Coordinates of C-alpha atoms and ligand atoms in Angstrom, one line a residue:
X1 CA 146.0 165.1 43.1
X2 CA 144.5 161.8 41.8
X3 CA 147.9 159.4 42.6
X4 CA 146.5 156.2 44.1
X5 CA 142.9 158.0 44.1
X6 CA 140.3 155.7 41.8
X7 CA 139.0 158.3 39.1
X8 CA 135.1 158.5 38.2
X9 CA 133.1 160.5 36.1
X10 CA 130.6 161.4 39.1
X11 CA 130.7 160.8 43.0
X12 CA 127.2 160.7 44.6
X13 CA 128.0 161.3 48.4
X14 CA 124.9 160.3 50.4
X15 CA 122.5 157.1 50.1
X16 CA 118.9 158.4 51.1
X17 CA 116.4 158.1 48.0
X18 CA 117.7 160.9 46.3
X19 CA 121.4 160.0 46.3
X20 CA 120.6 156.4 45.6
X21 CA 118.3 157.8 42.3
X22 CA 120.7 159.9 41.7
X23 CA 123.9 157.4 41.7
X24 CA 121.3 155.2 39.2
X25 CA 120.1 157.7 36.7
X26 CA 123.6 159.0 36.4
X27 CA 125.2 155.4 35.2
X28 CA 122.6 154.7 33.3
X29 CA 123.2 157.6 30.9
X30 CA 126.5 156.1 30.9
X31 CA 128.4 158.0 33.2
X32 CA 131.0 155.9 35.4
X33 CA 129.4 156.8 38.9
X34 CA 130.6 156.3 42.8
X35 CA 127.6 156.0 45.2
X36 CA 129.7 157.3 48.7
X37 CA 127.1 155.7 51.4
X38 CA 127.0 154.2 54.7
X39 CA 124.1 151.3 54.2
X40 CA 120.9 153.7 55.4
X41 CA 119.9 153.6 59.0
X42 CA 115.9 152.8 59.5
X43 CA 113.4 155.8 58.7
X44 CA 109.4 156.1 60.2
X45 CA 108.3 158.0 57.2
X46 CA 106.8 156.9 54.4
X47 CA 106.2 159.0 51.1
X48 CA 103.4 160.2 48.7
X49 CA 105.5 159.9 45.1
X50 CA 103.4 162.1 42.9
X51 CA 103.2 160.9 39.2
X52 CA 106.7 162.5 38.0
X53 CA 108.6 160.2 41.0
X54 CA 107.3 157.1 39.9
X55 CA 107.4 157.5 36.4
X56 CA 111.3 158.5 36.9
X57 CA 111.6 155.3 39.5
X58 CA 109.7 153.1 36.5
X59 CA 112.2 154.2 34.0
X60 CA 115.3 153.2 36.1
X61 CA 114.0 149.6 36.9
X62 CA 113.4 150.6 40.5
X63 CA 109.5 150.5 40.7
X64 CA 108.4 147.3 39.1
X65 CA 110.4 146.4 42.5
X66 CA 108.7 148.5 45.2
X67 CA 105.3 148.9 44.1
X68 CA 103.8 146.1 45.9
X69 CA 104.7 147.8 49.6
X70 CA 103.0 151.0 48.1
X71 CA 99.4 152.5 47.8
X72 CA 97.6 154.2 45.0
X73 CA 96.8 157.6 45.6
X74 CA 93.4 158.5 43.6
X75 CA 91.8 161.3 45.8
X76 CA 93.5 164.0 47.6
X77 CA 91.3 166.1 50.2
X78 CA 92.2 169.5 52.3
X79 CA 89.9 170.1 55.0
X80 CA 90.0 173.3 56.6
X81 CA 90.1 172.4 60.5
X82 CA 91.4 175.4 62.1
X83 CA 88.2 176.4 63.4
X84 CA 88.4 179.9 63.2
X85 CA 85.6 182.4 61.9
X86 CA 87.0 182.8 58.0
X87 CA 87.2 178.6 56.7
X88 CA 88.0 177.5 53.4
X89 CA 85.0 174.4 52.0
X90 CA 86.7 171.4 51.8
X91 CA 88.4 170.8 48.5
X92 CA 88.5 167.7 47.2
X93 CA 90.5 166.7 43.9
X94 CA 90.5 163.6 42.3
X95 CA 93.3 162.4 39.8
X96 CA 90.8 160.8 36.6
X97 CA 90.2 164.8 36.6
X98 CA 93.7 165.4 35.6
X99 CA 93.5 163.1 33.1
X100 CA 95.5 160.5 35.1
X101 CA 94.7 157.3 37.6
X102 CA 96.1 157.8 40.4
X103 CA 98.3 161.3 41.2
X104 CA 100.8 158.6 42.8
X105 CA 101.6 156.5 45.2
X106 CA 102.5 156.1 49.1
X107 CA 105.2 154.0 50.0
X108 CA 107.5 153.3 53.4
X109 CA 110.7 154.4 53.1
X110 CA 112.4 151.9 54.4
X111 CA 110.4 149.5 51.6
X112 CA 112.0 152.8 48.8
X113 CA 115.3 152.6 49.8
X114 CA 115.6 148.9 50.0
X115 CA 114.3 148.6 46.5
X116 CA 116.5 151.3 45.7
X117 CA 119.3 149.4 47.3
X118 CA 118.8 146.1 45.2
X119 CA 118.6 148.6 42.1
X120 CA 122.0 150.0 42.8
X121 CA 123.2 146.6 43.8
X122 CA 122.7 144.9 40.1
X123 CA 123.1 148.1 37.9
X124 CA 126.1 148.7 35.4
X125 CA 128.8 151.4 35.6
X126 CA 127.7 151.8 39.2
X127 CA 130.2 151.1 42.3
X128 CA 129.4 151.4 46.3
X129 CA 131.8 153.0 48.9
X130 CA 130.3 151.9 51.9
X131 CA 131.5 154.1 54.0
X132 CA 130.6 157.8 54.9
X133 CA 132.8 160.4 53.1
X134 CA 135.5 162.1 55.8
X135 CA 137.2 164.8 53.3
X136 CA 135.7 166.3 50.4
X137 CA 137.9 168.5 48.4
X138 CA 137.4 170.4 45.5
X139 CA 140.2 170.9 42.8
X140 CA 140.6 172.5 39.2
X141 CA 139.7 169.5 37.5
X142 CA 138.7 166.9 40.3
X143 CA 137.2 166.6 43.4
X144 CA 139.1 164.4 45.9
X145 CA 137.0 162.5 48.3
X146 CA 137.9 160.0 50.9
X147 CA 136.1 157.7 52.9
X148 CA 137.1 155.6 55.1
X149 CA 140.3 153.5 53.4
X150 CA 138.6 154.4 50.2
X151 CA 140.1 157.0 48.4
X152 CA 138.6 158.4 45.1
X153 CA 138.4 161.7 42.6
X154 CA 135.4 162.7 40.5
X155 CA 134.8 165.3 38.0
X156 CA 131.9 166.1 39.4
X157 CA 130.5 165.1 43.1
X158 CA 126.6 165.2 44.0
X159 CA 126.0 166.2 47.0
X160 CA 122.6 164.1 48.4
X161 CA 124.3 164.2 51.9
X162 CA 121.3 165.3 53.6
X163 CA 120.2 168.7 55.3
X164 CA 123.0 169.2 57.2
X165 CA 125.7 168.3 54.2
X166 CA 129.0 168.5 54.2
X167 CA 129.8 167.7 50.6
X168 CA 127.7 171.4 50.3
X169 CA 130.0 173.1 52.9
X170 CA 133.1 171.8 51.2
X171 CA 131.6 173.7 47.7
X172 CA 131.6 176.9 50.2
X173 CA 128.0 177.2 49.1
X174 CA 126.0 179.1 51.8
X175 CA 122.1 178.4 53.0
X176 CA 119.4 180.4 53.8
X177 CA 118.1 178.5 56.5
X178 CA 115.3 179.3 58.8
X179 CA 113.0 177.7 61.9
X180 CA 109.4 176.5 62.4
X181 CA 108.4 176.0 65.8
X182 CA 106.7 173.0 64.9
X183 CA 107.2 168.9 64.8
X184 CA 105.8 166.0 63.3
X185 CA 105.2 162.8 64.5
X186 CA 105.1 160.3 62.3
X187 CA 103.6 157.0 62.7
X188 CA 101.6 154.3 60.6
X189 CA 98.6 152.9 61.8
X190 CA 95.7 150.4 60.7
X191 CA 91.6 151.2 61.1
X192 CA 88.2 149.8 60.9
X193 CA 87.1 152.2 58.0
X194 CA 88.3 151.8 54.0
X195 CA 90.6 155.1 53.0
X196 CA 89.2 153.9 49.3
X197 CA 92.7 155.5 48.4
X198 CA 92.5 159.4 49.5
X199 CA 94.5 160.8 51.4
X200 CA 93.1 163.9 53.8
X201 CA 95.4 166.7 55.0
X202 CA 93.6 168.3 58.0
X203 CA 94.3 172.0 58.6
X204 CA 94.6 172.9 62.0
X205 CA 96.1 176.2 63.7
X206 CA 98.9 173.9 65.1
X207 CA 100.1 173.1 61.0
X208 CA 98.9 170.1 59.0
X209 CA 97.3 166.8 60.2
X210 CA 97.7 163.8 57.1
X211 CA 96.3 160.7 56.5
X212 CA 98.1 158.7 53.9
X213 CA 97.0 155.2 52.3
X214 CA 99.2 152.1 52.4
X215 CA 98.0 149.1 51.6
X216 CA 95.0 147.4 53.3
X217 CA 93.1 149.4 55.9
X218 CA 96.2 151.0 56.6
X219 CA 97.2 154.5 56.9
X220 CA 100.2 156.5 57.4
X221 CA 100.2 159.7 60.3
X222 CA 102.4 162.9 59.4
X223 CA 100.7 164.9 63.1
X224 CA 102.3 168.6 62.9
X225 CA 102.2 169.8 66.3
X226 CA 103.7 172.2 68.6
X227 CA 107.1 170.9 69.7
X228 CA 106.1 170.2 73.3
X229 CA 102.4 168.8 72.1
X230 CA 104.2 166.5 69.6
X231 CA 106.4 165.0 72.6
X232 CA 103.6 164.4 75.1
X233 CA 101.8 162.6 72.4
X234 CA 105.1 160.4 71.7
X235 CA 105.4 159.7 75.1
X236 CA 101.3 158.0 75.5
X237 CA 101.1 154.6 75.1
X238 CA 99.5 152.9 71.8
X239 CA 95.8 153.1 73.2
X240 CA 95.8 156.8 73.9
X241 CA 98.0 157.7 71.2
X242 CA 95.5 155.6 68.5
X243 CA 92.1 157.1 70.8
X244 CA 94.2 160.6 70.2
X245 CA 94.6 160.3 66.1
X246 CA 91.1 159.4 66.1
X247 CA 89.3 162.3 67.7
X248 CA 92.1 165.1 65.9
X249 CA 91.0 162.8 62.4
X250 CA 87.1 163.1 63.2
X251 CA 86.6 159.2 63.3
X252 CA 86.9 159.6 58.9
X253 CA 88.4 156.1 59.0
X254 CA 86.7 154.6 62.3
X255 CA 88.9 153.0 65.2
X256 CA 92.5 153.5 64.6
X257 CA 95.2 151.4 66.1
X258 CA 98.7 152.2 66.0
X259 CA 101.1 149.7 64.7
X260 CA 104.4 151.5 63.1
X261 CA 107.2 152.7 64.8
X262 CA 107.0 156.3 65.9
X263 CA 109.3 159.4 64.8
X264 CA 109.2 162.7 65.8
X265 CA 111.2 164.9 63.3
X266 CA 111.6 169.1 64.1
X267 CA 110.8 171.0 60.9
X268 CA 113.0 173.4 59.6
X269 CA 113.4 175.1 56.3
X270 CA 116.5 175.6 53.9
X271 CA 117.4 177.0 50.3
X272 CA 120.7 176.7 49.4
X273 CA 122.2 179.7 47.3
X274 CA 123.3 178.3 44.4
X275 CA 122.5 174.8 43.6
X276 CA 126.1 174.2 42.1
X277 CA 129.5 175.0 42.3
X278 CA 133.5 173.7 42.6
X279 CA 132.4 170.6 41.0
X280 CA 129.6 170.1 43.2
X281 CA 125.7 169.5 42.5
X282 CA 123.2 169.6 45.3
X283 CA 120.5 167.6 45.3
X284 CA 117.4 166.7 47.5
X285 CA 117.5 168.1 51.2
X286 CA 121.2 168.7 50.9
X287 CA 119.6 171.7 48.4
X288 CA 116.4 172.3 50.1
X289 CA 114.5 171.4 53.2
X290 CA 110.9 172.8 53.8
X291 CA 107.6 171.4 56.2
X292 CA 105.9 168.3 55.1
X293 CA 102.7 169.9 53.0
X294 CA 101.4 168.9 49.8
X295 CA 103.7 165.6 49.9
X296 CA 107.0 167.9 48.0
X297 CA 109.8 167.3 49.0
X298 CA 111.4 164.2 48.4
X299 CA 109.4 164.7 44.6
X300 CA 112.0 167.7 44.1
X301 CA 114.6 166.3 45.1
X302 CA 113.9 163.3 42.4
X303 CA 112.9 166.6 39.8
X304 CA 117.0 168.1 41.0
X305 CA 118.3 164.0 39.9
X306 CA 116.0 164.3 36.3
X307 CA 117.0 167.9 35.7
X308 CA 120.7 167.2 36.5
X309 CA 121.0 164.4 34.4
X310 CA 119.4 165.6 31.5
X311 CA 121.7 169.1 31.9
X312 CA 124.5 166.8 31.8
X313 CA 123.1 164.9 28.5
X314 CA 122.4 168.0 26.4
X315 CA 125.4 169.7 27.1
X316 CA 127.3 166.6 26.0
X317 CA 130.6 168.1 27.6
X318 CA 133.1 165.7 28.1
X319 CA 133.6 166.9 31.8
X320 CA 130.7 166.5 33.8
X321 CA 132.0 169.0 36.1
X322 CA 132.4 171.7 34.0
X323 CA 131.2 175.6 34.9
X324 CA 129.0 175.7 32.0
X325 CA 127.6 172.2 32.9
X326 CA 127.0 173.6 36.6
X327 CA 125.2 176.8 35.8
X328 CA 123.0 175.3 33.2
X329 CA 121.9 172.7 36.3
X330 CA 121.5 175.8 38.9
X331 CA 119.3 178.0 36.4
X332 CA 117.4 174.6 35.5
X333 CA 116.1 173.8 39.5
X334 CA 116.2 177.8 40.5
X335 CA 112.4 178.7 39.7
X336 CA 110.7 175.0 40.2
X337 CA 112.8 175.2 44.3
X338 CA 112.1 178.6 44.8
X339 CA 108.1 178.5 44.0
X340 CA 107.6 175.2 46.0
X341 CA 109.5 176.8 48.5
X342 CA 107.9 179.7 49.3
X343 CA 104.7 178.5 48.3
X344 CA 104.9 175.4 51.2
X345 CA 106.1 177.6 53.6
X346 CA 103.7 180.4 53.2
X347 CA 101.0 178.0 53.5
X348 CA 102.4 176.9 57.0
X349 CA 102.9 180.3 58.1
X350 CA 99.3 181.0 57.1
X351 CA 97.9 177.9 59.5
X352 CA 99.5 179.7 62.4
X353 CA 98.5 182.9 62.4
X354 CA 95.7 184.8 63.8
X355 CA 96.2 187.5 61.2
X356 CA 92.9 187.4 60.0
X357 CA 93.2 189.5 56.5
X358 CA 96.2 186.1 56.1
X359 CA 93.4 183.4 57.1
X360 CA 91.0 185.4 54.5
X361 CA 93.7 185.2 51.7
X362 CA 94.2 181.2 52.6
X363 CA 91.0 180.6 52.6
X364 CA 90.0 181.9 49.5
X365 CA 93.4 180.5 47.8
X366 CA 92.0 177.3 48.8
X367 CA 88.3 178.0 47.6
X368 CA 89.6 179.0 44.2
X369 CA 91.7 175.8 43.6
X370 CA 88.8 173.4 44.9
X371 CA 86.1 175.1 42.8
X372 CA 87.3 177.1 40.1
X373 CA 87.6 175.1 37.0
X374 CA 91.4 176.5 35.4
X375 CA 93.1 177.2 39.3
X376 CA 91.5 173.6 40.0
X377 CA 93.4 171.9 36.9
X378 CA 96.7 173.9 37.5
X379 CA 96.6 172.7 41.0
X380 CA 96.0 169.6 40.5
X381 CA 98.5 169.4 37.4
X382 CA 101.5 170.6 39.7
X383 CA 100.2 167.9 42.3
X384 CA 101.4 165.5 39.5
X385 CA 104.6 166.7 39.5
X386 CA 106.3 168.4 35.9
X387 CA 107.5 165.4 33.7
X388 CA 111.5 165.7 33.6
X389 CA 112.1 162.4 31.2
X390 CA 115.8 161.3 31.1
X391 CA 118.0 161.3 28.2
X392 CA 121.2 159.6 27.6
X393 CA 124.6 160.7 28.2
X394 CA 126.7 158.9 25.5
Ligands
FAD1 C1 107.5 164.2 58.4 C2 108.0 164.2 57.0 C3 107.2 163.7 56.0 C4 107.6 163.8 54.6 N1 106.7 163.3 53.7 C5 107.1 163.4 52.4 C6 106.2 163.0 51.3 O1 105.1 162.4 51.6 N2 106.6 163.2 50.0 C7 107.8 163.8 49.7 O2 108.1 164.0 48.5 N3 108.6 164.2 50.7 C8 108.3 164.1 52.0 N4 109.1 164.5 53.0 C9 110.5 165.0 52.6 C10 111.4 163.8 52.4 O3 111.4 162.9 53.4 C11 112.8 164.3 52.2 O4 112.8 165.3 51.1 C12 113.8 163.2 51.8 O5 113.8 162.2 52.8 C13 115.2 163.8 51.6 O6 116.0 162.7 51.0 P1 117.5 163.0 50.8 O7 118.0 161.7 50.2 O8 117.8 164.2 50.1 O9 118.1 163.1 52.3 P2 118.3 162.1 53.4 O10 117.2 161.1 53.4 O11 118.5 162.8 54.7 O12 119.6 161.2 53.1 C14 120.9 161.7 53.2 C15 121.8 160.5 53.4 O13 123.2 161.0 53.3 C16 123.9 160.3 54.3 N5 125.1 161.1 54.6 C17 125.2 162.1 55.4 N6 126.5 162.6 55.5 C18 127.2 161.7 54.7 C19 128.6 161.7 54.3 N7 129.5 162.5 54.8 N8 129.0 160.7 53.5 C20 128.1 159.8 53.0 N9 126.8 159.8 53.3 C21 126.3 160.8 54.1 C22 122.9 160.0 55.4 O14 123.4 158.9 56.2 C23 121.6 159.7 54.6 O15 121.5 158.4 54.3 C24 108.8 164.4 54.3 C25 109.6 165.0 55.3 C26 109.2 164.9 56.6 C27 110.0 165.5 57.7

């Protein structure tokens, strides 16, 4: 199978932020990696990278880079803004509490994956395929990939392919997958008022409404609406859109202005199976895909990269791709995915419902973490993110 094929120890098939972290932790523990990626297409988003992230971004030479496009997270606030009878207080949690500075830090991710880029771009034991992988094969002891004229085999293939991967169909490994009648716009915007570095997640019946410092008297918008409210507010031009973001934000940050690109992205949810198997890895949404809350989900899919690469350091196997190797990695991610999972998208489901013994429970859920000493510290210790520090391979 691997006549004329170029042999690697891993093949990383997808260049978002995870594949891209992913393609540099792995070669820096010394592994002889293939990043399979098209160069990545522009994104509206920007990202809250909770403590975990950016410590794992600082270790592989990628922050000192990207930091100056990014904000400093120091105060998160919920605010109940459903306006129904049974309202949490607001809770407000700041990260000197948890013994840190900041919880993290917001940052475009178009300004990410460019630094991410340059990172990839300079580091050792590290090659690009620019192209998008057409066939993805797994075999006994190699996975065959080819893309475009390039044509490779890896021991073991990552698949950071994105929600709708391929790499993860080729495995045969199955989804649960399910829908939110819900969208998000996403925007960034500048106002007259200092965000004096907290972020505020409105909760409204409709789903979340979040405010997100960058740098300056800037913000970034992540507006979860009703499909058909979310497109009518795409559609009005900068003046009512910014007058719109005000009034749903209460004026906290004064006149807003609009001055980002805009995005509207349908939310969806997904949990894949198993997180391994055939010689295939999953990692980020290519693994898991849940509604923007609590800033998650790209800060899993950078806990799948830690976890995976320090499975494949401690069991020191000389194949990568190895069943043992693979199982260790699935029983490794299967608690932390499954507990963010349900977690975020009970949380949704509890905005949207007029169940009222379900707004009681949320309510008090979110009274407990704001005032209750130990629930306050536990929350705000998983807002930082579990530490996964890499080893090295060899
Ligand atoms: C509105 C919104 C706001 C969010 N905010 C946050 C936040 O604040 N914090 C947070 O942690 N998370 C956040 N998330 C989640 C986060 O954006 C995602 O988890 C993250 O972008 C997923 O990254 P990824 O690399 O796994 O996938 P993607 O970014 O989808 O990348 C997949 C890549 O694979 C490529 N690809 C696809 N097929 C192939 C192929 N056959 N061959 C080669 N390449 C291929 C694609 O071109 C793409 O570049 C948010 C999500 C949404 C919707």
């Amino acid at each position: 199978m691997d006549e004329g094929r170029e042999l690697f120890d891993v093949a990383v098939i997808g260049g978002g932020p995870t594949g891209m972290t992913a393609a540099l932790a792995l070669a820096a523990a010394g592994l002889q990696v293939a990043l399979v990626a098209p160069a990545a297409g522009a994104d509206p988003r920007t990202t809250a990278l909770l403590k975990g992230s950016v410590d794992l971004l600082t270790s592989l030479g990628v922050w000192s880079d990207a930091e100056a496009a990014a904000a400093p997270l120091r105060t998160m606030r919920i605010v109940d803004d459903t306006g129904r009878l049974v309202r949490a207080p607001e809770a407000v949690f700041d990260a000197v509490e948890a013994g840190s500075e900041t919880f993290g830090f917001n940052i475009p991710n178009d300004a990410l994956n460019a630094a991410l880029s340059r990172a990839v771009d300079r580091a050792a034991n590290l090659a690009r395929v620019p192209a998008k992988a057409d066939a993805i094969v797994p075999g006994a002891s190699r996975v065959a990939v080819d893309a475009g004229p390039w044509r490779l085999a890896a021991r073991l293939v990552v698949a950071a392919d994105g929600a709708a991967s391929a790499t993860r169909e080729a495995a045969g490994i199955a989804v649960r997958s399910w829908q939110y009648r819900q969208t998000a716009l996403v925007t960034t915007l500048s106002h007259a008022a200092a965000h004096h570095d907290a972020s505020t997640e409105f909760h409204t019946p409709a789903g979340p409404f979040t405010l997100v410092p960058l740098p300056g008297r800037r913000s970034s918008l992540v507006w979860v609406e009703r499909p058909d409210v979310a497109e009518r507010l795409a559609a009005l031009d900068d003046a009512a859109l910014s007058a719109a973001i005000e009034r749903r934000a209460h004026s906290i940050l004064g006149a807003m202005c609009v001055d980002g690109p805009r995005g509207l992205l349908p939310l969806a949810g997904h949990v894949a199976v198993r997180f391994a198997d055939r010689r295939v890895a999953l990692v980020g949404e290519a693994a898991h895909r849940f509604p923007p809350i609590g800033a998650q989900g790209l800060n899993l899919g950078l806990r799948d990269v830690a976890v995976l690469a320090r499975t494949l350091a401690r069991a020191r196997a000389e194949d990568p791709g190895d069943d043992a190797v693979l199982a260790a990695y699935d029983r490794g991610r299967r608690g932390d995915v499954t507990m963010r999972t349900a977690a975020v998208d009970l949380f949704d489901r509890s905005l949207l419902t007029d169940f009222l013994p379900v707004q009681v429970a949320r309510a008090a859920g979110l009274y407990l973490a704001g005032r209750v000493g130990p629930i306050r510290r536990f929350a705000m210790r998983q807002g930082l993110g579990p530490a996964t520090p890499l080893v090295g391979w060899r």
